[in-house]
Amino acid sequence: MTEGRAPGSSAGPSGAASARPALGTPCWVSLMVHGPTAAQEFYGELFGWEFRSGPPQLGPYVRALLDGREVAGIGRLPPDRRLPVAWTPYLASDRVDATAETVRLCGGTVGVGPLDAGDAGRLAIGLDPSGAVFGVWQSAAHLGTAVTGVHGTPAWNELVTYEAAGVAKFYETVFGYGRQTEGSADADHVTLLVDGRPVAGVRGVGAALPRVRGPHWVTYFEVDDVDEALARFLGLGGHVVRPVRDGGHGRVVDVADPEGARFALIQRCG
């Protein structure tokens, strides 16, 4: 998260999801790994998650729960496909097939789907023109993340890419986002808006983007105390990508889990 930007949420005042998310709203995050059992143990210890299997159409897949409410998903990567171990945000759509076609027309690629996930909903997985992976979710029984604003829940999603403006235009065209640009002349950052509300960010870092990683989305997870959470995280075998820093909305640290999936921990101010 670029310091000074406010995270958005599709949740209601109580922190629980209350309605079908608007077009383009990040509504779910899913981790694909080689060892889902080890990942469940890691994130269960880190965030206090419990797990429930399904939907079966997604193969070996589980939903992470906090107090019985769905937070995120963890699945197993197909052994015959060279895909990155990564957290992937899902952006809401009311017609995933039409959204997938728009992705193609705007220079992106649809790698998976659209396909049904039982009665939960319908999904597709795409790549934007820079190569970053994202999901599209058309909700049915499963609206998405059911609680936000507490320890262990997604707080923000940000695309880290070479240059912000061009790829932000892709997402604006596909999902109808509004845009808010960074005020500083030397910052390459765009905030994506739904109904005037910040929901995600696009940050251009130019040559500083690691070639082995390429453009990618980063999910920020809320924690009560970032230093305490980081100590637990390191004890579980994770490593720091970017050290703890203080910003306008709290303390943040960029990290990677034992399989290399990158994400961030944020302790918000106030």
Short mmCIF file of N, CA, C and O in Angstrom, two decimals, residues 96-220:
data_model
loop_
_atom_site.label_atom_id
_atom_site.label_comp_id
_atom_site.label_asym_id
_atom_site.label_seq_id
_atom_site.Cartn_x
_atom_site.Cartn_y
_atom_site.Cartn_z
N VAL A 96 -19.58 -12.85 -15.44
CA VAL A 96 -18.17 -13.18 -15.59
C VAL A 96 -17.82 -13.51 -17.04
O VAL A 96 -16.72 -13.20 -17.50
N ASP A 97 -18.75 -14.10 -17.79
CA ASP A 97 -18.45 -14.43 -19.18
C ASP A 97 -18.23 -13.16 -20.01
O ASP A 97 -17.31 -13.09 -20.83
N ALA A 98 -19.07 -12.15 -19.78
CA ALA A 98 -18.91 -10.89 -20.49
C ALA A 98 -17.63 -10.19 -20.06
O ALA A 98 -16.91 -9.60 -20.89
N THR A 99 -17.32 -10.24 -18.76
CA THR A 99 -16.08 -9.63 -18.27
C THR A 99 -14.86 -10.31 -18.88
O THR A 99 -13.90 -9.65 -19.28
N ALA A 100 -14.89 -11.64 -18.99
CA ALA A 100 -13.77 -12.37 -19.59
C ALA A 100 -13.57 -11.96 -21.03
O ALA A 100 -12.42 -11.81 -21.50
N GLU A 101 -14.65 -11.76 -21.77
CA GLU A 101 -14.54 -11.33 -23.16
C GLU A 101 -13.94 -9.93 -23.23
O GLU A 101 -13.11 -9.63 -24.11
N THR A 102 -14.31 -9.04 -22.32
CA THR A 102 -13.75 -7.69 -22.29
C THR A 102 -12.26 -7.73 -21.96
O THR A 102 -11.48 -6.96 -22.51
N VAL A 103 -11.88 -8.63 -21.07
CA VAL A 103 -10.46 -8.81 -20.75
C VAL A 103 -9.68 -9.11 -22.03
O VAL A 103 -8.63 -8.51 -22.31
N ARG A 104 -10.18 -10.04 -22.83
CA ARG A 104 -9.51 -10.40 -24.09
C ARG A 104 -9.46 -9.22 -25.05
O ARG A 104 -8.43 -8.94 -25.68
N LEU A 105 -10.57 -8.52 -25.19
CA LEU A 105 -10.64 -7.40 -26.13
C LEU A 105 -9.70 -6.25 -25.74
O LEU A 105 -9.26 -5.49 -26.60
N CYS A 106 -9.39 -6.15 -24.45
CA CYS A 106 -8.55 -5.06 -23.95
C CYS A 106 -7.07 -5.45 -23.84
O CYS A 106 -6.27 -4.71 -23.25
N GLY A 107 -6.71 -6.60 -24.38
CA GLY A 107 -5.30 -6.99 -24.40
C GLY A 107 -4.87 -7.93 -23.31
O GLY A 107 -3.68 -8.27 -23.21
N GLY A 108 -5.80 -8.36 -22.46
CA GLY A 108 -5.47 -9.33 -21.44
C GLY A 108 -5.68 -10.75 -21.93
O GLY A 108 -6.03 -10.99 -23.10
N THR A 109 -5.47 -11.71 -21.04
CA THR A 109 -5.61 -13.13 -21.36
C THR A 109 -6.47 -13.80 -20.30
O THR A 109 -6.36 -13.46 -19.11
N VAL A 110 -7.33 -14.72 -20.71
CA VAL A 110 -8.08 -15.53 -19.76
C VAL A 110 -7.45 -16.90 -19.73
O VAL A 110 -7.47 -17.64 -20.71
N GLY A 111 -6.86 -17.25 -18.59
CA GLY A 111 -6.12 -18.51 -18.47
C GLY A 111 -6.96 -19.66 -17.98
O GLY A 111 -6.69 -20.82 -18.30
N VAL A 112 -8.00 -19.35 -17.17
CA VAL A 112 -8.87 -20.39 -16.61
C VAL A 112 -10.31 -19.90 -16.70
O VAL A 112 -10.61 -18.76 -16.33
N GLY A 113 -11.21 -20.77 -17.17
CA GLY A 113 -12.63 -20.46 -17.17
C GLY A 113 -13.06 -19.61 -18.35
O GLY A 113 -12.34 -19.49 -19.35
N PRO A 114 -14.25 -19.01 -18.19
CA PRO A 114 -15.12 -19.04 -17.02
C PRO A 114 -15.66 -20.45 -16.73
O PRO A 114 -15.92 -21.21 -17.63
N LEU A 115 -15.81 -20.73 -15.42
CA LEU A 115 -16.32 -22.03 -14.99
C LEU A 115 -17.11 -21.88 -13.70
O LEU A 115 -16.94 -20.92 -12.95
N ASP A 116 -18.00 -22.84 -13.47
CA ASP A 116 -18.83 -22.83 -12.28
C ASP A 116 -18.09 -23.43 -11.09
O ASP A 116 -17.34 -24.40 -11.24
N ALA A 117 -18.31 -22.84 -9.91
CA ALA A 117 -17.82 -23.40 -8.65
C ALA A 117 -19.03 -23.86 -7.85
O ALA A 117 -19.36 -23.31 -6.80
N GLY A 118 -19.73 -24.85 -8.39
CA GLY A 118 -20.93 -25.35 -7.74
C GLY A 118 -21.95 -24.25 -7.62
O GLY A 118 -22.13 -23.42 -8.51
N ASP A 119 -22.66 -24.22 -6.47
CA ASP A 119 -23.65 -23.17 -6.24
C ASP A 119 -23.02 -21.92 -5.64
O ASP A 119 -23.73 -20.95 -5.35
N ALA A 120 -21.69 -21.95 -5.43
CA ALA A 120 -21.02 -20.80 -4.82
C ALA A 120 -20.98 -19.61 -5.79
O ALA A 120 -21.15 -18.45 -5.38
N GLY A 121 -20.73 -19.88 -7.08
CA GLY A 121 -20.64 -18.80 -8.05
C GLY A 121 -19.90 -19.26 -9.29
O GLY A 121 -19.75 -20.46 -9.54
N ARG A 122 -19.43 -18.31 -10.05
CA ARG A 122 -18.75 -18.58 -11.32
C ARG A 122 -17.51 -17.72 -11.38
O ARG A 122 -17.53 -16.56 -10.94
N LEU A 123 -16.43 -18.27 -11.94
CA LEU A 123 -15.16 -17.56 -11.87
C LEU A 123 -14.38 -17.67 -13.17
O LEU A 123 -14.62 -18.54 -14.01
N ALA A 124 -13.41 -16.78 -13.30
CA ALA A 124 -12.39 -16.85 -14.33
C ALA A 124 -11.10 -16.31 -13.73
O ALA A 124 -11.12 -15.54 -12.76
N ILE A 125 -9.98 -16.74 -14.29
CA ILE A 125 -8.67 -16.21 -13.88
C ILE A 125 -8.01 -15.64 -15.12
O ILE A 125 -7.91 -16.29 -16.16
N GLY A 126 -7.60 -14.38 -15.01
CA GLY A 126 -7.02 -13.69 -16.15
C GLY A 126 -5.64 -13.14 -15.86
O GLY A 126 -5.16 -13.16 -14.72
N LEU A 127 -5.00 -12.68 -16.92
CA LEU A 127 -3.74 -11.95 -16.83
C LEU A 127 -3.95 -10.60 -17.52
O LEU A 127 -4.51 -10.54 -18.62
N ASP A 128 -3.52 -9.53 -16.85
CA ASP A 128 -3.61 -8.22 -17.49
C ASP A 128 -2.50 -8.08 -18.54
O ASP A 128 -1.65 -8.98 -18.67
N PRO A 129 -2.47 -7.00 -19.32
CA PRO A 129 -1.46 -6.89 -20.38
C PRO A 129 -0.02 -6.90 -19.89
O PRO A 129 0.90 -7.21 -20.66
N SER A 130 0.22 -6.61 -18.60
CA SER A 130 1.58 -6.66 -18.07
C SER A 130 1.95 -8.05 -17.58
O SER A 130 3.11 -8.31 -17.26
N GLY A 131 0.97 -8.96 -17.49
CA GLY A 131 1.23 -10.33 -17.05
C GLY A 131 0.81 -10.64 -15.63
O GLY A 131 0.98 -11.77 -15.17
N ALA A 132 0.25 -9.67 -14.91
CA ALA A 132 -0.20 -9.91 -13.54
C ALA A 132 -1.49 -10.73 -13.53
O ALA A 132 -2.39 -10.49 -14.33
N VAL A 133 -1.58 -11.69 -12.61
CA VAL A 133 -2.72 -12.60 -12.51
C VAL A 133 -3.77 -12.01 -11.58
O VAL A 133 -3.46 -11.51 -10.49
N PHE A 134 -5.04 -12.09 -11.99
CA PHE A 134 -6.14 -11.67 -11.14
C PHE A 134 -7.33 -12.60 -11.41
O PHE A 134 -7.39 -13.30 -12.42
N GLY A 135 -8.27 -12.62 -10.48
CA GLY A 135 -9.46 -13.43 -10.64
C GLY A 135 -10.68 -12.56 -10.86
O GLY A 135 -10.70 -11.36 -10.53
N VAL A 136 -11.73 -13.16 -11.42
CA VAL A 136 -13.03 -12.51 -11.58
C VAL A 136 -14.06 -13.43 -10.92
O VAL A 136 -14.06 -14.64 -11.18
N TRP A 137 -14.92 -12.86 -10.08
CA TRP A 137 -15.88 -13.68 -9.35
C TRP A 137 -17.29 -13.15 -9.55
O TRP A 137 -17.56 -11.98 -9.31
N GLN A 138 -18.18 -14.04 -10.01
CA GLN A 138 -19.61 -13.76 -10.10
C GLN A 138 -20.27 -14.54 -8.98
O GLN A 138 -20.35 -15.76 -9.01
N SER A 139 -20.75 -13.84 -7.98
CA SER A 139 -21.23 -14.51 -6.77
C SER A 139 -22.62 -15.09 -6.96
O SER A 139 -23.45 -14.57 -7.71
N ALA A 140 -22.85 -16.19 -6.26
CA ALA A 140 -24.18 -16.78 -6.12
C ALA A 140 -24.37 -17.01 -4.61
O ALA A 140 -24.62 -16.07 -3.88
N ALA A 141 -24.21 -18.25 -4.13
CA ALA A 141 -24.33 -18.49 -2.70
C ALA A 141 -23.17 -17.86 -1.92
O ALA A 141 -23.33 -17.47 -0.76
N HIS A 142 -22.00 -17.78 -2.56
CA HIS A 142 -20.80 -17.24 -1.89
C HIS A 142 -20.56 -15.81 -2.36
O HIS A 142 -20.19 -15.58 -3.52
N LEU A 143 -20.80 -14.83 -1.48
CA LEU A 143 -20.62 -13.43 -1.85
C LEU A 143 -19.16 -13.01 -1.84
O LEU A 143 -18.77 -12.07 -2.52
N GLY A 144 -18.33 -13.71 -1.05
CA GLY A 144 -16.92 -13.35 -0.95
C GLY A 144 -16.49 -13.31 0.51
O GLY A 144 -17.09 -13.96 1.37
N THR A 145 -15.45 -12.54 0.78
CA THR A 145 -14.95 -12.40 2.16
C THR A 145 -16.06 -11.86 3.05
O THR A 145 -16.65 -10.82 2.76
N ALA A 146 -16.34 -12.57 4.14
CA ALA A 146 -17.52 -12.28 4.95
C ALA A 146 -17.24 -11.36 6.14
O ALA A 146 -18.18 -10.94 6.81
N VAL A 147 -15.98 -11.06 6.40
CA VAL A 147 -15.65 -10.18 7.51
C VAL A 147 -14.35 -9.45 7.20
O VAL A 147 -13.44 -10.01 6.59
N THR A 148 -14.28 -8.18 7.56
CA THR A 148 -13.07 -7.38 7.39
C THR A 148 -12.85 -6.55 8.63
O THR A 148 -13.70 -6.48 9.52
N GLY A 149 -11.67 -5.93 8.70
CA GLY A 149 -11.40 -4.99 9.78
C GLY A 149 -10.92 -5.61 11.06
O GLY A 149 -10.78 -4.90 12.07
N VAL A 150 -10.66 -6.93 11.06
CA VAL A 150 -10.14 -7.59 12.26
C VAL A 150 -8.91 -8.40 11.89
O VAL A 150 -8.64 -8.65 10.71
N HIS A 151 -8.16 -8.82 12.88
CA HIS A 151 -6.92 -9.57 12.68
C HIS A 151 -7.14 -10.77 11.77
O HIS A 151 -8.06 -11.57 11.98
N GLY A 152 -6.30 -10.86 10.72
CA GLY A 152 -6.36 -12.01 9.83
C GLY A 152 -7.29 -11.86 8.65
O GLY A 152 -7.56 -12.84 7.96
N THR A 153 -7.77 -10.64 8.38
CA THR A 153 -8.66 -10.42 7.25
C THR A 153 -8.01 -9.54 6.19
O THR A 153 -7.17 -8.69 6.51
N PRO A 154 -8.37 -9.70 4.92
CA PRO A 154 -7.80 -8.84 3.88
C PRO A 154 -8.20 -7.39 4.09
O PRO A 154 -9.37 -7.09 4.39
N ALA A 155 -7.23 -6.48 3.93
CA ALA A 155 -7.48 -5.06 4.15
C ALA A 155 -7.33 -4.23 2.88
O ALA A 155 -7.91 -3.15 2.79
N TRP A 156 -6.56 -4.72 1.90
CA TRP A 156 -6.26 -3.90 0.71
C TRP A 156 -5.57 -4.80 -0.31
O TRP A 156 -4.96 -5.82 0.07
N ASN A 157 -5.68 -4.45 -1.57
CA ASN A 157 -4.96 -5.13 -2.65
C ASN A 157 -4.31 -4.08 -3.54
O ASN A 157 -4.93 -3.07 -3.89
N GLU A 158 -3.05 -4.34 -3.89
CA GLU A 158 -2.32 -3.39 -4.73
C GLU A 158 -1.51 -4.14 -5.79
O GLU A 158 -0.83 -5.12 -5.49
N LEU A 159 -1.62 -3.65 -7.02
CA LEU A 159 -0.85 -4.21 -8.13
C LEU A 159 0.49 -3.51 -8.21
O LEU A 159 0.56 -2.28 -8.29
N VAL A 160 1.56 -4.29 -8.16
CA VAL A 160 2.91 -3.76 -8.33
C VAL A 160 3.35 -4.11 -9.75
O VAL A 160 3.40 -5.28 -10.13
N THR A 161 3.65 -3.08 -10.54
CA THR A 161 3.92 -3.27 -11.96
C THR A 161 5.00 -2.30 -12.42
O THR A 161 5.57 -1.56 -11.61
N TYR A 162 5.31 -2.32 -13.72
CA TYR A 162 6.36 -1.44 -14.22
C TYR A 162 5.91 0.01 -14.26
O TYR A 162 6.63 0.92 -13.83
N GLU A 163 4.71 0.25 -14.79
CA GLU A 163 4.21 1.61 -14.98
C GLU A 163 2.72 1.60 -14.72
O GLU A 163 2.00 0.73 -15.22
N ALA A 164 2.22 2.55 -13.92
CA ALA A 164 0.87 2.46 -13.40
C ALA A 164 -0.21 2.88 -14.40
O ALA A 164 -1.24 2.22 -14.50
N ALA A 165 0.00 3.95 -15.11
CA ALA A 165 -1.10 4.55 -15.87
C ALA A 165 -1.67 3.62 -16.93
O ALA A 165 -2.90 3.48 -17.06
N GLY A 166 -0.81 2.96 -17.71
CA GLY A 166 -1.28 2.12 -18.80
C GLY A 166 -2.06 0.93 -18.33
O GLY A 166 -3.16 0.64 -18.84
N VAL A 167 -1.54 0.21 -17.33
CA VAL A 167 -2.24 -0.98 -16.86
C VAL A 167 -3.48 -0.59 -16.06
O VAL A 167 -4.49 -1.30 -16.07
N ALA A 168 -3.45 0.57 -15.38
CA ALA A 168 -4.65 1.05 -14.69
C ALA A 168 -5.77 1.29 -15.70
O ALA A 168 -6.94 1.02 -15.41
N LYS A 169 -5.44 1.76 -16.89
CA LYS A 169 -6.44 1.99 -17.93
C LYS A 169 -7.13 0.69 -18.32
O LYS A 169 -8.34 0.66 -18.57
N PHE A 170 -6.36 -0.40 -18.36
CA PHE A 170 -6.95 -1.72 -18.64
C PHE A 170 -8.02 -2.06 -17.62
O PHE A 170 -9.15 -2.44 -17.97
N TYR A 171 -7.70 -1.94 -16.33
CA TYR A 171 -8.66 -2.28 -15.29
C TYR A 171 -9.85 -1.32 -15.29
O TYR A 171 -10.99 -1.74 -15.03
N GLU A 172 -9.60 -0.05 -15.59
CA GLU A 172 -10.70 0.91 -15.67
C GLU A 172 -11.68 0.53 -16.78
O GLU A 172 -12.91 0.61 -16.61
N THR A 173 -11.16 0.10 -17.92
CA THR A 173 -12.01 -0.27 -19.04
C THR A 173 -12.80 -1.55 -18.75
O THR A 173 -13.99 -1.64 -19.05
N VAL A 174 -12.13 -2.53 -18.15
CA VAL A 174 -12.79 -3.82 -17.89
C VAL A 174 -13.83 -3.71 -16.77
O VAL A 174 -14.93 -4.26 -16.88
N PHE A 175 -13.51 -2.98 -15.70
CA PHE A 175 -14.36 -2.97 -14.52
C PHE A 175 -15.05 -1.63 -14.25
O PHE A 175 -15.81 -1.54 -13.28
N GLY A 176 -14.79 -0.63 -15.07
CA GLY A 176 -15.48 0.65 -14.90
C GLY A 176 -15.01 1.47 -13.72
O GLY A 176 -15.76 2.31 -13.19
N TYR A 177 -13.77 1.27 -13.28
CA TYR A 177 -13.25 2.03 -12.14
C TYR A 177 -13.14 3.52 -12.45
O TYR A 177 -12.85 3.92 -13.58
N GLY A 178 -13.28 4.33 -11.40
CA GLY A 178 -12.78 5.68 -11.42
C GLY A 178 -11.31 5.65 -11.03
O GLY A 178 -10.79 4.63 -10.62
N ARG A 179 -10.65 6.79 -11.16
CA ARG A 179 -9.22 6.83 -10.86
C ARG A 179 -8.87 8.07 -10.05
O ARG A 179 -9.44 9.13 -10.22
N GLN A 180 -7.91 7.88 -9.16
CA GLN A 180 -7.33 8.98 -8.38
C GLN A 180 -5.82 8.83 -8.44
O GLN A 180 -5.29 7.79 -8.06
N THR A 181 -5.13 9.84 -8.97
CA THR A 181 -3.68 9.74 -9.12
C THR A 181 -2.98 10.31 -7.91
O THR A 181 -3.50 11.17 -7.19
N GLU A 182 -1.75 9.83 -7.68
CA GLU A 182 -0.93 10.29 -6.57
C GLU A 182 -0.58 11.75 -6.76
O GLU A 182 -0.26 12.19 -7.86
N GLY A 183 -0.65 12.52 -5.67
CA GLY A 183 -0.37 13.96 -5.76
C GLY A 183 1.08 14.29 -6.00
O GLY A 183 1.40 15.29 -6.65
N SER A 184 2.00 13.46 -5.52
CA SER A 184 3.43 13.75 -5.67
C SER A 184 3.88 13.53 -7.11
O SER A 184 3.52 12.54 -7.75
N ALA A 185 4.67 14.46 -7.64
CA ALA A 185 5.11 14.39 -9.03
C ALA A 185 6.01 13.19 -9.29
O ALA A 185 6.09 12.70 -10.41
N ASP A 186 6.73 12.71 -8.26
CA ASP A 186 7.68 11.62 -8.48
C ASP A 186 7.09 10.25 -8.12
O ASP A 186 7.78 9.25 -8.12
N ALA A 187 5.78 10.20 -7.82
CA ALA A 187 5.14 8.93 -7.47
C ALA A 187 4.33 8.43 -8.65
O ALA A 187 3.61 9.19 -9.29
N ASP A 188 4.49 7.15 -8.96
CA ASP A 188 3.74 6.52 -10.05
C ASP A 188 2.70 5.60 -9.42
O ASP A 188 2.92 4.41 -9.25
N HIS A 189 1.57 6.18 -9.05
CA HIS A 189 0.55 5.44 -8.31
C HIS A 189 -0.83 5.90 -8.72
O HIS A 189 -1.09 7.08 -8.87
N VAL A 190 -1.73 4.92 -8.91
CA VAL A 190 -3.12 5.20 -9.22
C VAL A 190 -3.98 4.43 -8.22
O VAL A 190 -3.73 3.25 -7.96
N THR A 191 -4.97 5.10 -7.65
CA THR A 191 -5.96 4.44 -6.82
C THR A 191 -7.21 4.20 -7.64
O THR A 191 -7.73 5.11 -8.29
N LEU A 192 -7.70 2.96 -7.63
CA LEU A 192 -8.91 2.59 -8.36
C LEU A 192 -10.12 2.78 -7.45
O LEU A 192 -10.11 2.37 -6.28
N LEU A 193 -11.17 3.39 -8.00
CA LEU A 193 -12.34 3.77 -7.22
C LEU A 193 -13.60 3.07 -7.73
O LEU A 193 -13.79 2.91 -8.94
N VAL A 194 -14.45 2.65 -6.81
CA VAL A 194 -15.80 2.16 -7.12
C VAL A 194 -16.77 3.09 -6.41
O VAL A 194 -16.72 3.22 -5.18
N ASP A 195 -17.63 3.76 -7.17
CA ASP A 195 -18.56 4.74 -6.60
C ASP A 195 -17.84 5.78 -5.75
O ASP A 195 -18.33 6.18 -4.68
N GLY A 196 -16.65 6.19 -6.21
CA GLY A 196 -15.88 7.20 -5.51
C GLY A 196 -15.10 6.70 -4.32
O GLY A 196 -14.42 7.49 -3.65
N ARG A 197 -15.16 5.42 -4.04
CA ARG A 197 -14.51 4.82 -2.86
C ARG A 197 -13.26 4.06 -3.28
O ARG A 197 -13.30 3.24 -4.19
N PRO A 198 -12.10 4.29 -2.62
CA PRO A 198 -10.89 3.54 -2.96
C PRO A 198 -11.06 2.05 -2.69
O PRO A 198 -11.50 1.67 -1.60
N VAL A 199 -10.73 1.21 -3.68
CA VAL A 199 -10.84 -0.23 -3.49
C VAL A 199 -9.54 -0.98 -3.78
O VAL A 199 -9.36 -2.11 -3.32
N ALA A 200 -8.62 -0.39 -4.54
CA ALA A 200 -7.36 -1.06 -4.86
C ALA A 200 -6.38 -0.03 -5.41
O ALA A 200 -6.77 1.09 -5.79
N GLY A 201 -5.11 -0.40 -5.45
CA GLY A 201 -4.08 0.50 -5.95
C GLY A 201 -3.25 -0.14 -7.06
O GLY A 201 -3.17 -1.37 -7.16
N VAL A 202 -2.66 0.71 -7.89
CA VAL A 202 -1.71 0.28 -8.92
C VAL A 202 -0.46 1.11 -8.72
O VAL A 202 -0.50 2.34 -8.79
N ARG A 203 0.66 0.45 -8.47
CA ARG A 203 1.92 1.15 -8.18
C ARG A 203 2.98 0.75 -9.19
O ARG A 203 3.32 -0.41 -9.33
N GLY A 204 3.50 1.74 -9.92
CA GLY A 204 4.57 1.50 -10.87
C GLY A 204 5.92 1.69 -10.21
O GLY A 204 6.16 2.71 -9.56
N VAL A 205 6.80 0.70 -10.37
CA VAL A 205 8.13 0.78 -9.74
C VAL A 205 9.25 0.69 -10.76
O VAL A 205 10.43 0.68 -10.39
N GLY A 206 8.91 0.63 -12.05
CA GLY A 206 9.93 0.64 -13.10
C GLY A 206 10.91 -0.51 -12.99
O GLY A 206 10.54 -1.66 -12.75
N ALA A 207 12.18 -0.18 -13.13
CA ALA A 207 13.24 -1.20 -13.12
C ALA A 207 13.42 -1.84 -11.75
O ALA A 207 14.12 -2.86 -11.64
N ALA A 208 12.82 -1.29 -10.71
CA ALA A 208 12.93 -1.88 -9.38
C ALA A 208 12.12 -3.16 -9.23
O ALA A 208 12.29 -3.90 -8.26
N LEU A 209 11.24 -3.43 -10.20
CA LEU A 209 10.45 -4.65 -10.15
C LEU A 209 11.35 -5.86 -10.44
O LEU A 209 12.00 -5.91 -11.48
N PRO A 210 11.41 -6.84 -9.53
CA PRO A 210 12.28 -8.00 -9.77
C PRO A 210 11.88 -8.77 -11.01
O PRO A 210 10.71 -9.09 -11.20
N ARG A 211 12.84 -9.06 -11.88
CA ARG A 211 12.53 -9.78 -13.11
C ARG A 211 11.98 -11.17 -12.85
O ARG A 211 11.12 -11.65 -13.58
N VAL A 212 12.48 -11.82 -11.81
CA VAL A 212 12.02 -13.17 -11.53
C VAL A 212 10.58 -13.18 -11.03
O VAL A 212 9.91 -14.22 -11.06
N ARG A 213 10.10 -12.03 -10.58
CA ARG A 213 8.74 -11.96 -10.04
C ARG A 213 7.77 -11.40 -11.08
O ARG A 213 6.69 -11.94 -11.28
N GLY A 214 8.14 -10.31 -11.74
CA GLY A 214 7.25 -9.69 -12.70
C GLY A 214 6.11 -8.96 -12.01
O GLY A 214 5.98 -8.96 -10.78
N PRO A 215 5.23 -8.32 -12.78
CA PRO A 215 4.08 -7.63 -12.19
C PRO A 215 3.20 -8.60 -11.41
O PRO A 215 2.95 -9.73 -11.85
N HIS A 216 2.71 -8.17 -10.24
CA HIS A 216 1.93 -9.05 -9.39
C HIS A 216 1.08 -8.25 -8.42
O HIS A 216 1.42 -7.12 -8.06
N TRP A 217 -0.02 -8.85 -8.00
CA TRP A 217 -0.87 -8.25 -6.97
C TRP A 217 -0.36 -8.63 -5.58
O TRP A 217 0.14 -9.74 -5.38
N VAL A 218 -0.49 -7.71 -4.64
CA VAL A 218 -0.12 -7.94 -3.24
C VAL A 218 -1.36 -7.71 -2.38
O VAL A 218 -2.01 -6.67 -2.48
N THR A 219 -1.68 -8.71 -1.56
CA THR A 219 -2.78 -8.58 -0.60
C THR A 219 -2.22 -8.17 0.76
O THR A 219 -1.22 -8.72 1.23
N TYR A 220 -2.86 -7.17 1.37
CA TYR A 220 -2.51 -6.72 2.72
C TYR A 220 -3.49 -7.33 3.71
O TYR A 220 -4.70 -7.23 3.53
#
